[in-house]
Amino acid sequence: MNTLEGLVTQIQGLSSTASDVSSLQNFLKKADDSLHAESTRLLAFLDQLDPSKHSLGYLYFLEACTAGPVTKEQASSFVLIISRFISSCVAEQIRLAPDKFTSVCKRFKDQVLLLEEPLRGVAPLLTAIRKLQSSTEHLTTLHPAFLLLCLLAKCYKTGLSILEEDILEVDQPRELFLYCYYGGMICIGQKRFQKALELLHNVVTAPMSTDNAIAVEAYKKYILVSLIHHGQFSTSLPKYASTVAQRNLKNLCQPYVELANSYSDGKIADLETFVQANKEKFENDSNLGLVKQVVSSMYKHNIQRLTQTYLTLSLQDIANIVQLTSLKEAEMHVLQMIQDGEIYAMINQKDGMVRFLEDHEQYKTCEMIDCIDSSIQRLMTLSKKLTVMDELMSCDPLYLAKAGRERHRYDFEDLDNVPQRFNI
Amino acid sequence: MEGVEDASNPMMEEMYVNGIGGVDEAPSSSTSTTTRKNRPIISGEQLDIEAYAGLYTGRTKIMRLIFIADHCDNPGMQLEALRMAYDEIKKGENTQLFREVVQKMDGRSGPNYSMDATWCSMVDRKAEQRKEKLENELNAYRTNLIKESIRMGYNDFGDFYYSHGALGDAFKSFIRTRDYCTTSKHIIQMCLSAILVSIEMGQFTHVTSYVSKAEQTPEALDPPTVAKLRCAAGLAHLEAKKYKLAARKFLEVGPELGNLYSEVIAPQDVATYGGLCALASFDRTELKNKVIDNINFRNFLELVPEVRELINDFYSSHYASCLEYLGNLKSNLMLDIHLHDHVETLYDQIRNKALIQYTHPFVSVDMRMMADAFKTSVAGLEKELEALITDNQIQARIDSHNKILYARHADQRNATFQRVLQTGNEFDRDVRAMLLRANLLKHDYNLRASRKL
């Protein structure tokens, strides 16, 4: 009893200056076990603390009292308390105990899921991420949790705001896998296939030492999105992908690879029968929707290919070549694609002819110049980052020791400036 | 009895006047009302097996005959080929091939061509004796350590195995002579033997390596040998589907070849192989310089006037007649032991080349006229053109409404812009992915290192 009350007064007293807070941090660390032991009584004390002033203390109390299993009723009250805490806490204080903070946030996510109201968690978690991360390049453990909630709540747009930031620093490989996988799904939901491909590609090619369920699922989606977006898929992974991925992924995604093969033959009917035959498998992976998009994308790609070869083509011919059943359907497809800006064409309804035009972008407008300029700027910052990273790497004693040791295994000239033996 | 009519004179050849009624230029889309009449084309008739077999000697003659028997659908021709193979084998000592041929004939050619068991056992017995004798001789040479004799011994062994159809052993024996070669003449002999056996075995990688070995000998080679080596190299390239290299090799074959290499190839073959490969893989200038203006090769081409004509037709853009010649030659080429696998590919390539060349000089081409020139329908032509355009071999677009093909001159500036933006995006993406991976690796590595400490 005394200790808890004493602790509360300590927290109230030691929450103003930075040095105070760090001594409080030590103090709280020691008291952590006893806090956990008394977790049931802590809820009452929370009212005596102000989350916006005593963030660190509040965090410790909150973490301790949410540690046990919760019922639905408790969950709804906790959700309120935690979301209020997240929105009002002070970033500097909570960063002193990031693991406490993330575990509170993760429990918050679990509770929101328990209540089946993922939407309630989206905004607080976004705030939490912002408060926790030191820079936007930093991937926190909260990223995947946030994206998961976005996915479940179907608010893809909010998710995209996080995905647009480049992530370069990673705490936990697993977080990255999940982040990229969920991110890929959100981008698919928004039909931003290019970005989705990039994220999924990151998962598939990430260094890994064992098979990885996330990578397998990501690879399945990667195949499908690649077919939708590019109309083709090359089964060989790039050289930098881990050997595990190169060896096993294909075997684990057999129906998908076969789908890609059947796609490349360009016969709609075959593709459809294949999809029908394997419908169950795709459904079990809950990828059936994407697979259907793959099938319909085939029409698009076939029509797009026609624009490369023909200047004019009758709708009847288009229907025949693309294997559509009727003239009307062909017209609808072409019309839709013109609207989406995927092809440039005009339909002459009198003769039933389609006239394909060239891309009318002339690269002369100010907007285009701006676009190019911003691209160049981006690339310059990126290559600067690359240089910095390279320099850091070549000064890293661990790396140098390893490179020196394995020198005989590689016969690169690049390694000539690496000393034979490296003593630290 | 004989299903085939008597062979018409193989050298029957007609002198063609180039272009009847005025020499026609390269077809122009607007005024290409070609007045050319259909020229009569010979050699569409069935292969004259006897004349064909006469070009070859040794094992290849038998193998070619058997190949023809296996691949033609005319039973009369099959039997004729098998009978000739039978007679030819009887002159040699290969009992295994003999049994095969007899089995293939299946008694269809009467008692004269039945299984001759006594001959077989006699040959086999003789072979045993000869082998023993050769072994004794070789052992004697080896104890005496006379290099030249040992070499001869192995050579005899190689010849012995070769004539009995044990190609693998023959190859090994010939290779063994290598250690006992003292002059470059010996080395060349060894290489030629090895090449001969390898070709029969279908091991064309060996052929390439022994050709280069022979060419590396310090002494200058005599012209017939050079010609032989070129032929062998050409065959190896052909087999590896490197048609351009094959064409170059065949074109370099000197006139000294004559009938000297009939155990592998006939000069007619050099003309056919070389001509077709060149058509399929050379561009116009190369075709002109290396084939049509090549005096050496012209001698070869004279032997196969059809190929000569079709090359000239191709060069002077008379595609219809060129393709007609090709069509007529096809059934016979399919019976060629070396070429049959490549006929389809070569034909496709030649046809595509012709289509590309036809469209090349024009801004717009009337597809009806083009279809006329290629003796095909407009719809069929459209399909072919579509495939070529998709493959980026013709830069043009089809106006399917008016049936006109328009050349497409890519806008360099726009293309550059597009490429720059695309490259930029790719670079951006790749670098970010790379940094991320590097970070992961570093993380992983640090983790392991810290665990170790």
JSON list of C-alpha atoms in Angstrom, two decimals, chain A residues 166-173 176 194-195 198 202 205-207 240 305-313 317 321 351 353 356-359 361-364 368 371-372 375 378-379 382 385-386 389 393 396 398-399 402 405, chain B residues 382-383 385-387 389-390 396-406 408 411 413-415 417-418 420-421 423-425 427-449 452:
[
{"chain": "A", "resi": 166, "resn": "ASP", "atom": "CA", "xyz": [10.76, 5.22, -47.05]},
{"chain": "A", "resi": 167, "resn": "ILE", "atom": "CA", "xyz": [11.77, 2.80, -44.41]},
{"chain": "A", "resi": 168, "resn": "LEU", "atom": "CA", "xyz": [15.46, 2.18, -43.99]},
{"chain": "A", "resi": 169, "resn": "GLU", "atom": "CA", "xyz": [16.09, 1.34, -40.37]},
{"chain": "A", "resi": 170, "resn": "VAL", "atom": "CA", "xyz": [14.73, -1.87, -39.02]},
{"chain": "A", "resi": 171, "resn": "ASP", "atom": "CA", "xyz": [14.60, -3.20, -35.47]},
{"chain": "A", "resi": 172, "resn": "GLN", "atom": "CA", "xyz": [13.16, -6.62, -36.07]},
{"chain": "A", "resi": 173, "resn": "PRO", "atom": "CA", "xyz": [13.25, -8.49, -39.38]},
{"chain": "A", "resi": 176, "resn": "LEU", "atom": "CA", "xyz": [9.62, -5.74, -41.68]},
{"chain": "A", "resi": 194, "resn": "GLN", "atom": "CA", "xyz": [3.49, -0.79, -58.54]},
{"chain": "A", "resi": 195, "resn": "LYS", "atom": "CA", "xyz": [3.96, 0.03, -54.90]},
{"chain": "A", "resi": 198, "resn": "GLU", "atom": "CA", "xyz": [7.78, -3.21, -54.52]},
{"chain": "A", "resi": 202, "resn": "ASN", "atom": "CA", "xyz": [11.07, -6.70, -50.43]},
{"chain": "A", "resi": 205, "resn": "THR", "atom": "CA", "xyz": [14.05, -11.08, -51.52]},
{"chain": "A", "resi": 206, "resn": "ALA", "atom": "CA", "xyz": [14.77, -10.25, -47.89]},
{"chain": "A", "resi": 207, "resn": "PRO", "atom": "CA", "xyz": [17.62, -12.21, -46.35]},
{"chain": "A", "resi": 240, "resn": "TYR", "atom": "CA", "xyz": [20.44, -11.26, -54.22]},
{"chain": "A", "resi": 305, "resn": "ARG", "atom": "CA", "xyz": [-0.52, -5.25, -77.03]},
{"chain": "A", "resi": 306, "resn": "LEU", "atom": "CA", "xyz": [-2.74, -4.51, -80.00]},
{"chain": "A", "resi": 307, "resn": "THR", "atom": "CA", "xyz": [-2.01, -0.82, -79.71]},
{"chain": "A", "resi": 308, "resn": "GLN", "atom": "CA", "xyz": [1.62, -1.61, -80.37]},
{"chain": "A", "resi": 309, "resn": "THR", "atom": "CA", "xyz": [0.84, -3.34, -83.63]},
{"chain": "A", "resi": 310, "resn": "TYR", "atom": "CA", "xyz": [-2.21, -1.71, -85.09]},
{"chain": "A", "resi": 311, "resn": "LEU", "atom": "CA", "xyz": [-3.25, 1.75, -86.11]},
{"chain": "A", "resi": 312, "resn": "THR", "atom": "CA", "xyz": [-6.82, 0.81, -86.78]},
{"chain": "A", "resi": 313, "resn": "LEU", "atom": "CA", "xyz": [-8.63, -2.38, -85.99]},
{"chain": "A", "resi": 317, "resn": "ASP", "atom": "CA", "xyz": [-11.24, -8.19, -84.85]},
{"chain": "A", "resi": 321, "resn": "ILE", "atom": "CA", "xyz": [-8.11, -11.61, -81.07]},
{"chain": "A", "resi": 351, "resn": "ASP", "atom": "CA", "xyz": [-17.65, 1.75, -89.06]},
{"chain": "A", "resi": 353, "resn": "MET", "atom": "CA", "xyz": [-13.40, 0.69, -86.01]},
{"chain": "A", "resi": 356, "resn": "PHE", "atom": "CA", "xyz": [-5.22, 3.72, -81.77]},
{"chain": "A", "resi": 357, "resn": "LEU", "atom": "CA", "xyz": [-3.25, 6.87, -81.10]},
{"chain": "A", "resi": 358, "resn": "GLU", "atom": "CA", "xyz": [0.20, 7.48, -79.76]},
{"chain": "A", "resi": 359, "resn": "ASP", "atom": "CA", "xyz": [0.82, 8.65, -76.25]},
{"chain": "A", "resi": 361, "resn": "GLU", "atom": "CA", "xyz": [2.64, 13.30, -73.72]},
{"chain": "A", "resi": 362, "resn": "GLN", "atom": "CA", "xyz": [5.25, 15.50, -75.33]},
{"chain": "A", "resi": 363, "resn": "TYR", "atom": "CA", "xyz": [7.49, 16.04, -72.32]},
{"chain": "A", "resi": 364, "resn": "LYS", "atom": "CA", "xyz": [7.36, 19.76, -72.84]},
{"chain": "A", "resi": 368, "resn": "MET", "atom": "CA", "xyz": [6.75, 17.27, -66.55]},
{"chain": "A", "resi": 371, "resn": "CYS", "atom": "CA", "xyz": [8.32, 15.86, -62.09]},
{"chain": "A", "resi": 372, "resn": "ILE", "atom": "CA", "xyz": [11.70, 15.06, -63.59]},
{"chain": "A", "resi": 375, "resn": "SER", "atom": "CA", "xyz": [12.90, 12.67, -59.38]},
{"chain": "A", "resi": 378, "resn": "ARG", "atom": "CA", "xyz": [15.16, 12.23, -54.83]},
{"chain": "A", "resi": 379, "resn": "LEU", "atom": "CA", "xyz": [17.79, 10.17, -56.51]},
{"chain": "A", "resi": 382, "resn": "LEU", "atom": "CA", "xyz": [19.29, 8.49, -52.16]},
{"chain": "A", "resi": 385, "resn": "LYS", "atom": "CA", "xyz": [22.57, 7.93, -48.39]},
{"chain": "A", "resi": 386, "resn": "LEU", "atom": "CA", "xyz": [24.14, 5.10, -50.24]},
{"chain": "A", "resi": 389, "resn": "MET", "atom": "CA", "xyz": [26.11, 3.78, -45.74]},
{"chain": "A", "resi": 393, "resn": "MET", "atom": "CA", "xyz": [30.13, -0.16, -43.63]},
{"chain": "A", "resi": 396, "resn": "ASP", "atom": "CA", "xyz": [32.62, -1.19, -39.31]},
{"chain": "A", "resi": 398, "resn": "LEU", "atom": "CA", "xyz": [32.75, -6.33, -37.35]},
{"chain": "A", "resi": 399, "resn": "TYR", "atom": "CA", "xyz": [32.41, -6.23, -41.09]},
{"chain": "A", "resi": 402, "resn": "LYS", "atom": "CA", "xyz": [34.56, -10.87, -41.25]},
{"chain": "A", "resi": 405, "resn": "ARG", "atom": "CA", "xyz": [38.64, -13.70, -42.42]},
{"chain": "B", "resi": 382, "resn": "GLU", "atom": "CA", "xyz": [-1.50, -9.65, -91.08]},
{"chain": "B", "resi": 383, "resn": "LYS", "atom": "CA", "xyz": [-0.98, -12.39, -88.50]},
{"chain": "B", "resi": 385, "resn": "LEU", "atom": "CA", "xyz": [3.31, -9.12, -89.43]},
{"chain": "B", "resi": 386, "resn": "GLU", "atom": "CA", "xyz": [1.62, -8.84, -86.08]},
{"chain": "B", "resi": 387, "resn": "ALA", "atom": "CA", "xyz": [3.93, -11.45, -84.63]},
{"chain": "B", "resi": 389, "resn": "ILE", "atom": "CA", "xyz": [5.87, -6.30, -84.75]},
{"chain": "B", "resi": 390, "resn": "THR", "atom": "CA", "xyz": [5.17, -7.73, -81.32]},
{"chain": "B", "resi": 396, "resn": "ALA", "atom": "CA", "xyz": [5.55, -0.50, -88.02]},
{"chain": "B", "resi": 397, "resn": "ARG", "atom": "CA", "xyz": [1.87, -0.49, -87.31]},
{"chain": "B", "resi": 398, "resn": "ILE", "atom": "CA", "xyz": [-0.97, -2.03, -89.20]},
{"chain": "B", "resi": 399, "resn": "ASP", "atom": "CA", "xyz": [-3.92, -0.04, -90.44]},
{"chain": "B", "resi": 400, "resn": "SER", "atom": "CA", "xyz": [-6.26, -2.97, -90.47]},
{"chain": "B", "resi": 401, "resn": "HIS", "atom": "CA", "xyz": [-9.11, -0.90, -91.91]},
{"chain": "B", "resi": 402, "resn": "ASN", "atom": "CA", "xyz": [-7.33, 0.10, -95.09]},
{"chain": "B", "resi": 403, "resn": "LYS", "atom": "CA", "xyz": [-4.92, -2.84, -95.03]},
{"chain": "B", "resi": 404, "resn": "ILE", "atom": "CA", "xyz": [-1.86, -0.67, -95.06]},
{"chain": "B", "resi": 405, "resn": "LEU", "atom": "CA", "xyz": [1.30, -1.09, -93.06]},
{"chain": "B", "resi": 406, "resn": "TYR", "atom": "CA", "xyz": [2.79, 2.15, -91.81]},
{"chain": "B", "resi": 408, "resn": "ARG", "atom": "CA", "xyz": [6.72, 3.77, -87.30]},
{"chain": "B", "resi": 411, "resn": "ASP", "atom": "CA", "xyz": [10.21, 9.67, -81.51]},
{"chain": "B", "resi": 413, "resn": "ARG", "atom": "CA", "xyz": [13.08, 12.49, -77.73]},
{"chain": "B", "resi": 414, "resn": "ASN", "atom": "CA", "xyz": [9.96, 11.06, -76.19]},
{"chain": "B", "resi": 415, "resn": "ALA", "atom": "CA", "xyz": [11.49, 7.63, -75.98]},
{"chain": "B", "resi": 417, "resn": "PHE", "atom": "CA", "xyz": [12.33, 10.90, -71.72]},
{"chain": "B", "resi": 418, "resn": "GLN", "atom": "CA", "xyz": [10.34, 7.81, -71.08]},
{"chain": "B", "resi": 420, "resn": "VAL", "atom": "CA", "xyz": [15.03, 8.26, -68.32]},
{"chain": "B", "resi": 421, "resn": "LEU", "atom": "CA", "xyz": [12.02, 8.42, -66.06]},
{"chain": "B", "resi": 423, "resn": "THR", "atom": "CA", "xyz": [15.39, 4.15, -65.26]},
{"chain": "B", "resi": 424, "resn": "GLY", "atom": "CA", "xyz": [15.19, 6.73, -62.52]},
{"chain": "B", "resi": 425, "resn": "ASN", "atom": "CA", "xyz": [12.27, 4.98, -60.92]},
{"chain": "B", "resi": 427, "resn": "PHE", "atom": "CA", "xyz": [17.12, 2.98, -59.63]},
{"chain": "B", "resi": 428, "resn": "ASP", "atom": "CA", "xyz": [15.15, 4.56, -56.86]},
{"chain": "B", "resi": 429, "resn": "ARG", "atom": "CA", "xyz": [13.36, 1.35, -56.11]},
{"chain": "B", "resi": 430, "resn": "ASP", "atom": "CA", "xyz": [16.44, -0.80, -56.32]},
{"chain": "B", "resi": 431, "resn": "VAL", "atom": "CA", "xyz": [18.55, 1.39, -54.09]},
{"chain": "B", "resi": 432, "resn": "ARG", "atom": "CA", "xyz": [15.90, 1.54, -51.43]},
{"chain": "B", "resi": 433, "resn": "ALA", "atom": "CA", "xyz": [15.43, -2.19, -51.51]},
{"chain": "B", "resi": 434, "resn": "MET", "atom": "CA", "xyz": [19.16, -2.64, -51.35]},
{"chain": "B", "resi": 435, "resn": "LEU", "atom": "CA", "xyz": [19.59, -0.33, -48.38]},
{"chain": "B", "resi": 436, "resn": "LEU", "atom": "CA", "xyz": [16.83, -2.17, -46.63]},
{"chain": "B", "resi": 437, "resn": "ARG", "atom": "CA", "xyz": [18.42, -5.52, -47.27]},
{"chain": "B", "resi": 438, "resn": "ALA", "atom": "CA", "xyz": [21.79, -4.24, -46.15]},
{"chain": "B", "resi": 439, "resn": "ASN", "atom": "CA", "xyz": [20.19, -3.05, -42.96]},
{"chain": "B", "resi": 440, "resn": "LEU", "atom": "CA", "xyz": [18.59, -6.40, -42.38]},
{"chain": "B", "resi": 441, "resn": "LEU", "atom": "CA", "xyz": [21.85, -8.21, -42.96]},
{"chain": "B", "resi": 442, "resn": "LYS", "atom": "CA", "xyz": [23.63, -5.89, -40.63]},
{"chain": "B", "resi": 443, "resn": "HIS", "atom": "CA", "xyz": [20.98, -6.36, -38.01]},
{"chain": "B", "resi": 444, "resn": "ASP", "atom": "CA", "xyz": [21.14, -10.09, -38.36]},
{"chain": "B", "resi": 445, "resn": "TYR", "atom": "CA", "xyz": [24.90, -10.05, -38.21]},
{"chain": "B", "resi": 446, "resn": "ASN", "atom": "CA", "xyz": [25.03, -7.79, -35.19]},
{"chain": "B", "resi": 447, "resn": "LEU", "atom": "CA", "xyz": [22.55, -10.04, -33.47]},
{"chain": "B", "resi": 448, "resn": "ARG", "atom": "CA", "xyz": [24.67, -13.10, -34.06]},
{"chain": "B", "resi": 449, "resn": "ALA", "atom": "CA", "xyz": [27.82, -11.31, -33.03]},
{"chain": "B", "resi": 452, "resn": "LYS", "atom": "CA", "xyz": [28.49, -14.92, -29.50]}
]
